[in-house]
mmCIF file with all atom_site columns, C-alpha atoms in Angstrom:
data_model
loop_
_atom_site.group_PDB
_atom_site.id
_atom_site.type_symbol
_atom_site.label_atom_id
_atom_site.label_alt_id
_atom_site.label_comp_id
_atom_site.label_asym_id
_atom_site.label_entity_id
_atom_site.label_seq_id
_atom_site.pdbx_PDB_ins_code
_atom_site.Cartn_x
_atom_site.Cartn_y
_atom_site.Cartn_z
_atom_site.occupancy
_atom_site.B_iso_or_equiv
_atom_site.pdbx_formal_charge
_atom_site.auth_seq_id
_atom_site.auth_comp_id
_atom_site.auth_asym_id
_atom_site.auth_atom_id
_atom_site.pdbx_PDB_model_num
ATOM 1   C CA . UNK A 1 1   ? 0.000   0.000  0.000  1.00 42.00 ? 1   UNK A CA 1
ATOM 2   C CA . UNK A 1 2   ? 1.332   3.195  -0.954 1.00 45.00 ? 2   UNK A CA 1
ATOM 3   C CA . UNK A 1 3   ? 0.872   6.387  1.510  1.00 43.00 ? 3   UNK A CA 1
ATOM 4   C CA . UNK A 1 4   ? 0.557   9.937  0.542  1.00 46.00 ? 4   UNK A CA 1
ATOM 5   C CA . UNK A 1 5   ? 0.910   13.468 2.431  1.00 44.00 ? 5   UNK A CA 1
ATOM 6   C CA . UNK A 1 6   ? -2.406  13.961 0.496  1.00 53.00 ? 6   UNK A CA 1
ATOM 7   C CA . UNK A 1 7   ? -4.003  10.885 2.488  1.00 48.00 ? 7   UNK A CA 1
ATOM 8   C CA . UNK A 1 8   ? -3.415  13.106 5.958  1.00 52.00 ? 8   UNK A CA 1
ATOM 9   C CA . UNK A 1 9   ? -4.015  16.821 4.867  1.00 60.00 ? 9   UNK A CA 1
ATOM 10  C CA . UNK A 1 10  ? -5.251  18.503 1.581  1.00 68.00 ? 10  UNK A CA 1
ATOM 11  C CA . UNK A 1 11  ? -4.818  21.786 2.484  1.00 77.00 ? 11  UNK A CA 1
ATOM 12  C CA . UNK A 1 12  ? -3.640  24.413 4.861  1.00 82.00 ? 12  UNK A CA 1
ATOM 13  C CA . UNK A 1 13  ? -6.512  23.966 7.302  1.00 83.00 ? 13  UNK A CA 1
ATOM 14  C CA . UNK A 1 14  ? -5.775  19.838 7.283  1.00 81.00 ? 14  UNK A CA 1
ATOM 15  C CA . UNK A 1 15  ? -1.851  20.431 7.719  1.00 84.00 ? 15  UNK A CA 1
ATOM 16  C CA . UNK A 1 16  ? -2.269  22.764 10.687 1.00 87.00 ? 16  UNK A CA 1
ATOM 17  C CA . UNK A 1 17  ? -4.739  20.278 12.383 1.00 87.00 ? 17  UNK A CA 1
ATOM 18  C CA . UNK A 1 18  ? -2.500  17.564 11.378 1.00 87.00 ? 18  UNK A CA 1
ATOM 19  C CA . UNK A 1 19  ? 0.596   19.062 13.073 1.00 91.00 ? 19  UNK A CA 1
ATOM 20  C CA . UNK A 1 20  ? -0.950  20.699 16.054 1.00 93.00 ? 20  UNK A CA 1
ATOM 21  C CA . UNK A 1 21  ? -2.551  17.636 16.836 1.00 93.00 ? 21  UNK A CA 1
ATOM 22  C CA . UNK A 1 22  ? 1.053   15.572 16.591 1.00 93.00 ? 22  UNK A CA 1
ATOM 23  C CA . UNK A 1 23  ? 2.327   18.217 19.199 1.00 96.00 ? 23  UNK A CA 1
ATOM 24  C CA . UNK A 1 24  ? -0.493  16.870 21.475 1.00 95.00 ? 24  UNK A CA 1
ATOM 25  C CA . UNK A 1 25  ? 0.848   13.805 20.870 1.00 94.00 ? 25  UNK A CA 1
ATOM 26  C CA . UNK A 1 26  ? 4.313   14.650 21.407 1.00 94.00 ? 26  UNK A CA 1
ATOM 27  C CA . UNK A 1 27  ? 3.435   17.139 24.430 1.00 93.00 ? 27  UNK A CA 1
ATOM 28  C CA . UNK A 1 28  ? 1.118   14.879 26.881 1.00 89.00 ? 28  UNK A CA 1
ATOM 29  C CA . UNK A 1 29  ? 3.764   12.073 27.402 1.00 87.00 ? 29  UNK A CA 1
ATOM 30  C CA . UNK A 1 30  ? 5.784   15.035 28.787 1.00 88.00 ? 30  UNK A CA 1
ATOM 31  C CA . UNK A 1 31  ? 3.159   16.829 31.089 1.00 87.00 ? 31  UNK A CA 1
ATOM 32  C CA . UNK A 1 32  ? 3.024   13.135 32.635 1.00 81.00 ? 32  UNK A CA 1
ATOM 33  C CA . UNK A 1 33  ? 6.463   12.092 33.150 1.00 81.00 ? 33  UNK A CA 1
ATOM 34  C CA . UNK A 1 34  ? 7.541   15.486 34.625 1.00 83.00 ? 34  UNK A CA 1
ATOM 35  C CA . UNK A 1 35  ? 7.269   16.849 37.774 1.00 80.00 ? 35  UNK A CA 1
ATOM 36  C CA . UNK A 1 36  ? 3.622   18.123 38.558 1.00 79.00 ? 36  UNK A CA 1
ATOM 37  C CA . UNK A 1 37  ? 3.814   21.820 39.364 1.00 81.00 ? 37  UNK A CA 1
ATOM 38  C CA . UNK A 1 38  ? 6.885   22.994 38.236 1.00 84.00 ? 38  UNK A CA 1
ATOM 39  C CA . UNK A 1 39  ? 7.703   25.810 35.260 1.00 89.00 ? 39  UNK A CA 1
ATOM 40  C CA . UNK A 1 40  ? 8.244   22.595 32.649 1.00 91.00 ? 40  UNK A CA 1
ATOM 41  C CA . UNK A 1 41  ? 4.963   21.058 33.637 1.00 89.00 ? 41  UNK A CA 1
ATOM 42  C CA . UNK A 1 42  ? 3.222   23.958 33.332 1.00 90.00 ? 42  UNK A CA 1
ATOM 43  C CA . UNK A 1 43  ? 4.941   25.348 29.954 1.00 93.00 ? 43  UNK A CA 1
ATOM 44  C CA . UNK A 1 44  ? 4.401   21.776 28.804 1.00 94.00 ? 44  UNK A CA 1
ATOM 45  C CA . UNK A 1 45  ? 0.842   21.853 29.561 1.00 93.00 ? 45  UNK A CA 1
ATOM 46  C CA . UNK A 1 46  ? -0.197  25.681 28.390 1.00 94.00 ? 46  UNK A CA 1
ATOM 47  C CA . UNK A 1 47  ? 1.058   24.095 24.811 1.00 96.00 ? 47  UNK A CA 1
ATOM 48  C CA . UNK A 1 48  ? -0.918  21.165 25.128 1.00 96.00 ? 48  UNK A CA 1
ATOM 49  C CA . UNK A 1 49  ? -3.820  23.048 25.876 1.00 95.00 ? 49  UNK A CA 1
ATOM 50  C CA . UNK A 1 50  ? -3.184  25.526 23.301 1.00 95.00 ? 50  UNK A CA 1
ATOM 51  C CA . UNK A 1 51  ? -2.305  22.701 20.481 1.00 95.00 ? 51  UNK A CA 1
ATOM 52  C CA . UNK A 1 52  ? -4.932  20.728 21.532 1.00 95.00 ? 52  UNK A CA 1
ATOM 53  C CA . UNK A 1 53  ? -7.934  23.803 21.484 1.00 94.00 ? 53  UNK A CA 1
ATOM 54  C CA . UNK A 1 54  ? -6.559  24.778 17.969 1.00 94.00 ? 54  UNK A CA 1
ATOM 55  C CA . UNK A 1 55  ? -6.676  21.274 16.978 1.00 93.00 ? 55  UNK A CA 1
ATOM 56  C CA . UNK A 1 56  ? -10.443 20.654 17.893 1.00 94.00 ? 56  UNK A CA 1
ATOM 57  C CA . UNK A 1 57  ? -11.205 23.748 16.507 1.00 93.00 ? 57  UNK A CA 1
ATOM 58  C CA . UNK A 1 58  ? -10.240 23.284 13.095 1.00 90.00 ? 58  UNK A CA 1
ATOM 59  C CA . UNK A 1 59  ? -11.528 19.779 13.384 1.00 88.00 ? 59  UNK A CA 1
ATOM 60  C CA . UNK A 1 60  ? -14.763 21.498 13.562 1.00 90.00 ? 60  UNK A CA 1
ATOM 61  C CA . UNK A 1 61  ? -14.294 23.399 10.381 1.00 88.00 ? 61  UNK A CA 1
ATOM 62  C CA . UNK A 1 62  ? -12.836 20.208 8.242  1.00 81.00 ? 62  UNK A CA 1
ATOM 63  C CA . UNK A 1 63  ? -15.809 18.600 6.482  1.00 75.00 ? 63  UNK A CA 1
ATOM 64  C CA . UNK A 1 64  ? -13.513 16.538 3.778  1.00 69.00 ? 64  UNK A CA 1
ATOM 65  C CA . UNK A 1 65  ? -14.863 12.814 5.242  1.00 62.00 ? 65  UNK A CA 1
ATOM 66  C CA . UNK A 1 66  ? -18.345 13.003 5.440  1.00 68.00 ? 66  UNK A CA 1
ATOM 67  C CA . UNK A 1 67  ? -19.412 16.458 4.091  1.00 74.00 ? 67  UNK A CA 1
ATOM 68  C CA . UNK A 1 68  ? -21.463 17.052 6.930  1.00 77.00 ? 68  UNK A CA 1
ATOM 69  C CA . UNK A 1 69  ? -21.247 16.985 10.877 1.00 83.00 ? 69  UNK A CA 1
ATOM 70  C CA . UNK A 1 70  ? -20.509 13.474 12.025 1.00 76.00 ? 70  UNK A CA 1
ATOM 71  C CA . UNK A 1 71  ? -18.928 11.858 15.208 1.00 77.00 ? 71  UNK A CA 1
ATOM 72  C CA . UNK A 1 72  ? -15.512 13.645 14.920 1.00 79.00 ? 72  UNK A CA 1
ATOM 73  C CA . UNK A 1 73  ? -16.854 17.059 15.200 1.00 86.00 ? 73  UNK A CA 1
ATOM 74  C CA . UNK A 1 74  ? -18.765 15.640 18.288 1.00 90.00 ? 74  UNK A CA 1
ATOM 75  C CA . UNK A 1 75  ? -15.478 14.007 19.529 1.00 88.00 ? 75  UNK A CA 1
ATOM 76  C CA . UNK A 1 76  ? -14.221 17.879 19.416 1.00 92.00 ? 76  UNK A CA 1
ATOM 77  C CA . UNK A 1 77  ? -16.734 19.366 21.010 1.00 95.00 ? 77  UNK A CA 1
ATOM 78  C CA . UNK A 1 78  ? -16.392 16.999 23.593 1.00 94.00 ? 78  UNK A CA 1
ATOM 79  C CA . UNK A 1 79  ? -12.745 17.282 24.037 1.00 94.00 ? 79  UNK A CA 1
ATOM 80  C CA . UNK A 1 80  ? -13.327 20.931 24.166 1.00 96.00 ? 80  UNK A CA 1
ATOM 81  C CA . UNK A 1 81  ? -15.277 20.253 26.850 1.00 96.00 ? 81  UNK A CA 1
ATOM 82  C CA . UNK A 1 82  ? -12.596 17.952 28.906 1.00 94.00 ? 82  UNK A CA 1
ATOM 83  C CA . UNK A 1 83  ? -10.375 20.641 27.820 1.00 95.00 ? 83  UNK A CA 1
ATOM 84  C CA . UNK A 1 84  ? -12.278 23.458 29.799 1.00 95.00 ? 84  UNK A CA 1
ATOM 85  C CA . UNK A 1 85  ? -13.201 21.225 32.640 1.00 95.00 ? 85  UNK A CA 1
ATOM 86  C CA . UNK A 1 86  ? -9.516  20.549 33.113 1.00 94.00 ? 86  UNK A CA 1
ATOM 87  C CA . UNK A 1 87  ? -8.244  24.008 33.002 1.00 92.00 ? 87  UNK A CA 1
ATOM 88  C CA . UNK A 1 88  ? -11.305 25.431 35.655 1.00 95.00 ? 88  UNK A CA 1
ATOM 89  C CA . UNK A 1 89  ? -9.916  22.072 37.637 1.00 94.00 ? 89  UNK A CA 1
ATOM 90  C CA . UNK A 1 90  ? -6.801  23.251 38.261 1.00 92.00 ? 90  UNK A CA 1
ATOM 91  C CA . UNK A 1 91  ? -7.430  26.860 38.789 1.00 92.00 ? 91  UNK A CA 1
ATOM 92  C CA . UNK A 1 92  ? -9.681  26.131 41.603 1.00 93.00 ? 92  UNK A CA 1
ATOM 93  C CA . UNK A 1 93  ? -6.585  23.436 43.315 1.00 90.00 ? 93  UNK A CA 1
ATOM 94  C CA . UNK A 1 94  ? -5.043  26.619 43.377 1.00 87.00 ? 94  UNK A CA 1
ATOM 95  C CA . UNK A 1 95  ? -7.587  28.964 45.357 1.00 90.00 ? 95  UNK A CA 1
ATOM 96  C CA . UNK A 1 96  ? -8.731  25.764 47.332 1.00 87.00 ? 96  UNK A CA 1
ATOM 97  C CA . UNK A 1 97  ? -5.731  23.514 47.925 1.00 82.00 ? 97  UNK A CA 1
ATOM 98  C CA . UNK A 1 98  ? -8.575  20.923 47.529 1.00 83.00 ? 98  UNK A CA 1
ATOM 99  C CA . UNK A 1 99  ? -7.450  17.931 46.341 1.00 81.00 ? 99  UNK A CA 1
ATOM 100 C CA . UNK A 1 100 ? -10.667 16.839 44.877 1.00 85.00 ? 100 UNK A CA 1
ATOM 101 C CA . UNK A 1 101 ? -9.830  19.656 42.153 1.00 89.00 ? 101 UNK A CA 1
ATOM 102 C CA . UNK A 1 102 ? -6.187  18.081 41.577 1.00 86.00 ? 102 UNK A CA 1
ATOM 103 C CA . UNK A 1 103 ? -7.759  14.822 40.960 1.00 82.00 ? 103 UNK A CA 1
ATOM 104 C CA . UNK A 1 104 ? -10.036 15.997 38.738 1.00 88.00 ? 104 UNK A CA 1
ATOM 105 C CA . UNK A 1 105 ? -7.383  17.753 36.764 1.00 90.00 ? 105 UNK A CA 1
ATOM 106 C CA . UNK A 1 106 ? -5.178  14.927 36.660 1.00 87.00 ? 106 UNK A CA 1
ATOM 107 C CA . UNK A 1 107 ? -7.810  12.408 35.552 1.00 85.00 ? 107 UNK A CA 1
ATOM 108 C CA . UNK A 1 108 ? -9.854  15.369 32.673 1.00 91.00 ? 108 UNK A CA 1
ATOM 109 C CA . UNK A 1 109 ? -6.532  15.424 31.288 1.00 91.00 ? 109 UNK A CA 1
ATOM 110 C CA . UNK A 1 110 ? -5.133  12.175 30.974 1.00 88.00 ? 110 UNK A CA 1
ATOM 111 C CA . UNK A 1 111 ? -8.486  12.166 29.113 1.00 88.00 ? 111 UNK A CA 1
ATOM 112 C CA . UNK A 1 112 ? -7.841  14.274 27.420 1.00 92.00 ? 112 UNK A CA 1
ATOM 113 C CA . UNK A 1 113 ? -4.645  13.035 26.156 1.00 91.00 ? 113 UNK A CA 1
ATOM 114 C CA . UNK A 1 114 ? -5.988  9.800  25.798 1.00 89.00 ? 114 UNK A CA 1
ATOM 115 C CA . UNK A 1 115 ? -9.315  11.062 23.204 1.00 89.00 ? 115 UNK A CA 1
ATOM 116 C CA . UNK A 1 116 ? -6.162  12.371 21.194 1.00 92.00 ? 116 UNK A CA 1
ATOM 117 C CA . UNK A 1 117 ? -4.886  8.885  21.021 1.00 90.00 ? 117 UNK A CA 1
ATOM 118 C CA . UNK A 1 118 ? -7.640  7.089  19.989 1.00 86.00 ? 118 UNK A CA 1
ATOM 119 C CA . UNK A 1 119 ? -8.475  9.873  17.721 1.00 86.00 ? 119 UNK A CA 1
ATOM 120 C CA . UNK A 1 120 ? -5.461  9.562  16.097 1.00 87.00 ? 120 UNK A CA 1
ATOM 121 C CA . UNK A 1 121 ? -6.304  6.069  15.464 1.00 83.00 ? 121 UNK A CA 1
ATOM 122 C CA . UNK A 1 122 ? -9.355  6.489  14.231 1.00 78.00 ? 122 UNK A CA 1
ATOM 123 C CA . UNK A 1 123 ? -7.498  8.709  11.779 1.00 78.00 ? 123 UNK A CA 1
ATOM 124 C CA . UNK A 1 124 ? -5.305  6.608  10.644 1.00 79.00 ? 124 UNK A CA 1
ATOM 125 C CA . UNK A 1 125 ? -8.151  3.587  10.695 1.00 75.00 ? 125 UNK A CA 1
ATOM 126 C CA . UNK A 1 126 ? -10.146 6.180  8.430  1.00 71.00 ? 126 UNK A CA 1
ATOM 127 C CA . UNK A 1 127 ? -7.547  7.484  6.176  1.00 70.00 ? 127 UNK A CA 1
ATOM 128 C CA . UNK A 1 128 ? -5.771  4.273  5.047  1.00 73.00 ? 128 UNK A CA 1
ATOM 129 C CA . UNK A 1 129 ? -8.626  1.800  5.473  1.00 70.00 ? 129 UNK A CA 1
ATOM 130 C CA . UNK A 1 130 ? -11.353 4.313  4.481  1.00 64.00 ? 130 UNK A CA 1
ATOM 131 C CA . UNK A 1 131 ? -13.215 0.890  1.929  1.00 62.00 ? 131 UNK A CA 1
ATOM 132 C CA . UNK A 1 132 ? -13.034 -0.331 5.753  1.00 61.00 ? 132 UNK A CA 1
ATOM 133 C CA . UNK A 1 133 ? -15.560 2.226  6.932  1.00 59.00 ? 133 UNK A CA 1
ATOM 134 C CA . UNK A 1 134 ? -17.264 3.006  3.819  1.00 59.00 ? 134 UNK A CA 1
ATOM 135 C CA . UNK A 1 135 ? -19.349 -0.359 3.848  1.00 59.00 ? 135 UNK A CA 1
ATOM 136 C CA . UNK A 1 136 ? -22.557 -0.837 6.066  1.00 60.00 ? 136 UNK A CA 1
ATOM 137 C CA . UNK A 1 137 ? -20.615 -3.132 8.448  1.00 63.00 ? 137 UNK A CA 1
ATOM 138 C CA . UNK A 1 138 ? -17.013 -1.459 8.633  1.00 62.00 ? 138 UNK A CA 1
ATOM 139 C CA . UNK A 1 139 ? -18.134 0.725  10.813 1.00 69.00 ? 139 UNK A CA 1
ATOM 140 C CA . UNK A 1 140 ? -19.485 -1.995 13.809 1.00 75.00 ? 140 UNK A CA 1
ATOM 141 C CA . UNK A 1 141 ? -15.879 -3.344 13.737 1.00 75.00 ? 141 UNK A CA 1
ATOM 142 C CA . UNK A 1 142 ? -14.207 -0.161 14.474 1.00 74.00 ? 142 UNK A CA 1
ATOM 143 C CA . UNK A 1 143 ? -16.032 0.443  17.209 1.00 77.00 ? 143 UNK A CA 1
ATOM 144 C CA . UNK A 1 144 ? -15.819 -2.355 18.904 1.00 81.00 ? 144 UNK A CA 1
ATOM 145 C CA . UNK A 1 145 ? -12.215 -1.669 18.587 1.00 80.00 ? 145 UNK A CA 1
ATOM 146 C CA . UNK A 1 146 ? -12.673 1.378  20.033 1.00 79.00 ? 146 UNK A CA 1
ATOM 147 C CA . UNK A 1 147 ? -14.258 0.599  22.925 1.00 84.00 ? 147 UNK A CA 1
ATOM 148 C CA . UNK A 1 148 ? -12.598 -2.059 24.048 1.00 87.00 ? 148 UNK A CA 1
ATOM 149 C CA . UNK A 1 149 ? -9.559  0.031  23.559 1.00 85.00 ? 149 UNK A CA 1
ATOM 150 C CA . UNK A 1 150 ? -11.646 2.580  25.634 1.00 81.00 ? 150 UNK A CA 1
ATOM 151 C CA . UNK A 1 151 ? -12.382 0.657  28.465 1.00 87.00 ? 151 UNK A CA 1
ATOM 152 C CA . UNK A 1 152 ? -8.839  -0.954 28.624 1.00 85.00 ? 152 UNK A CA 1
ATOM 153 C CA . UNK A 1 153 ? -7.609  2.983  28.195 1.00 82.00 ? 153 UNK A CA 1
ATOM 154 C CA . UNK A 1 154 ? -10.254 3.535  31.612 1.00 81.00 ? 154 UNK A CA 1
ATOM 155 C CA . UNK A 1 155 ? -8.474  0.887  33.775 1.00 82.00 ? 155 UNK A CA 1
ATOM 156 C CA . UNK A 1 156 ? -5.533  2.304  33.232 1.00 78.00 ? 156 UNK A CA 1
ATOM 157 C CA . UNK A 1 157 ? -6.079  6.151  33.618 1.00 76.00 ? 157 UNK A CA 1
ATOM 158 C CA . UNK A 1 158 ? -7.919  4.924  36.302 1.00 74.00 ? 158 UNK A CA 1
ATOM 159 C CA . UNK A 1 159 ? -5.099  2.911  38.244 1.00 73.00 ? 159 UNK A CA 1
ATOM 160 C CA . UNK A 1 160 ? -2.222  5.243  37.188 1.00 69.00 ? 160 UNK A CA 1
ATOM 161 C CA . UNK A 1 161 ? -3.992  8.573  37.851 1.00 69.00 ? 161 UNK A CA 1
ATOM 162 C CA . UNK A 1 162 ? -4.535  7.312  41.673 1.00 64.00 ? 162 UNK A CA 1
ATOM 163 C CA . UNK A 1 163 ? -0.960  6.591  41.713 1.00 63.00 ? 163 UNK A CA 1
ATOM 164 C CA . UNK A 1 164 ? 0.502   9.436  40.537 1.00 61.00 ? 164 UNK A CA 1
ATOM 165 C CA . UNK A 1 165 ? -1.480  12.199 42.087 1.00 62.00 ? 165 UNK A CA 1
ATOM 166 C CA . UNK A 1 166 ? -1.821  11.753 45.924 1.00 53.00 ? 166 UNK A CA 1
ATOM 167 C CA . UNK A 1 167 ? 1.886   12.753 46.201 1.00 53.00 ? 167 UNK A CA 1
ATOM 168 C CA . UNK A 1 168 ? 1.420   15.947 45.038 1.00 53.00 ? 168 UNK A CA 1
ATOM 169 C CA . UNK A 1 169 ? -2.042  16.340 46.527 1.00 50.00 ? 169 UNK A CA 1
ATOM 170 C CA . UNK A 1 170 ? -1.418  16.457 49.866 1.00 51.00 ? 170 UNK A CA 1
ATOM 171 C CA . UNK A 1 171 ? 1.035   19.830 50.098 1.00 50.00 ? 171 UNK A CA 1
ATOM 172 C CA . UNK A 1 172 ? -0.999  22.497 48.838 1.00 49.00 ? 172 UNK A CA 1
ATOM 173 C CA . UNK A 1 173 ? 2.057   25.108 49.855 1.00 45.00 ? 173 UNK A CA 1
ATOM 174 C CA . UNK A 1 174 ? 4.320   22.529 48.033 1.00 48.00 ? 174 UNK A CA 1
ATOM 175 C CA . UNK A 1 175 ? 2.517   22.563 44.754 1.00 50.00 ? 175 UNK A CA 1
ATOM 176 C CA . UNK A 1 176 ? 1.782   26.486 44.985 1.00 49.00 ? 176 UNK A CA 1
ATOM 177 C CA . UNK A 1 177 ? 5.384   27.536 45.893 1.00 41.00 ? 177 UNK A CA 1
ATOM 178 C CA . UNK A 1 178 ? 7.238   25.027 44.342 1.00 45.00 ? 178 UNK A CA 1
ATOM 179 C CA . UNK A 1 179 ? 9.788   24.844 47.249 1.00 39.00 ? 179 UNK A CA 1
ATOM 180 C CA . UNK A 1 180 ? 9.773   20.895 47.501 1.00 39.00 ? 180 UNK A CA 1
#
């Protein structure tokens, strides 16, 4: 099978979504792995939150698949959504010290992160398999694949998050003044 650029992005609009979505990609491993709290988690995550709005915005304005509104525009809107809800998460940790707002953070955007990954491979699914999808019954595959993939995504976000956070959680002047 032979791959084009054109098979990813036909225009401006599709290359910018393309590449702001691969620094999503590249960006939420990094926000992760990093030290919560400090200047490179937070540059890290400002431009995954900026990469990642732009991205779901101009999904909303690509119509190239279908023609018409379909479940990737409702995938943006909802990752808008997590998007927000992480952000307003994280601003009230800081006025609260509540860790209820921490965990919420941690686990909207792992979700975040996560949508981008399995949107990615629905991209890909729907790009170079697109007589996949096309027929009646391509599509019942898929998403079974999907969510499976989901719910095995869930355990995990749901395991690791628990992990991860408390540590952080508990020192409200720690996380706010960086000083440990």
């Amino acid at each position: 099978m032979t791959v084009t650029y054109e098979a990813w992005a036909n225009d401006p609009l599709g290359w910018s979504h393309f590449l702001l979505a691969l620094i999503g990609l590249a960006s939420g491993p990094l926000i992760f792995l990093w030290r919560k709290g400090d200047s490179r988690h937070k540059i890290a995550g400002y431009v995954y939150v900026l990469s990642m709005g732009t991205t779901n915005v101009s999904a909303l304005l690509i119509y190239d698949l279908t023609k018409s509104f379909n479940l990737f525009h409702f995938f943006a809107v909802f990752s808008l959504i997590v998007l927000a809800f992480a952000f307003v998460a994280i601003r009230k940790f800081i006025v609260s010290g509540s860790a209820k707002y921490l965990h919420m953070h941690a686990h909207t955007m792992v979700w975040s992160w996560f949508g981008l990954v399995m949107a990615a491979i629905a991209e890909v699914v729907t790009r170079l398999f697109d007589g996949l999808l096309l027929g009646g019954s391509g599509w019942w595959p898929f998403l079974v694949f999907l969510a499976l993939t989901m719910a095995g995504g869930s355990w995990l976000i749901k395991n690791l998050t628990h992990r991860f956070v408390p540590e952080y959680a508990d020192d409200r002047a720690c996380f706010r003044l960086k000083h440990c």
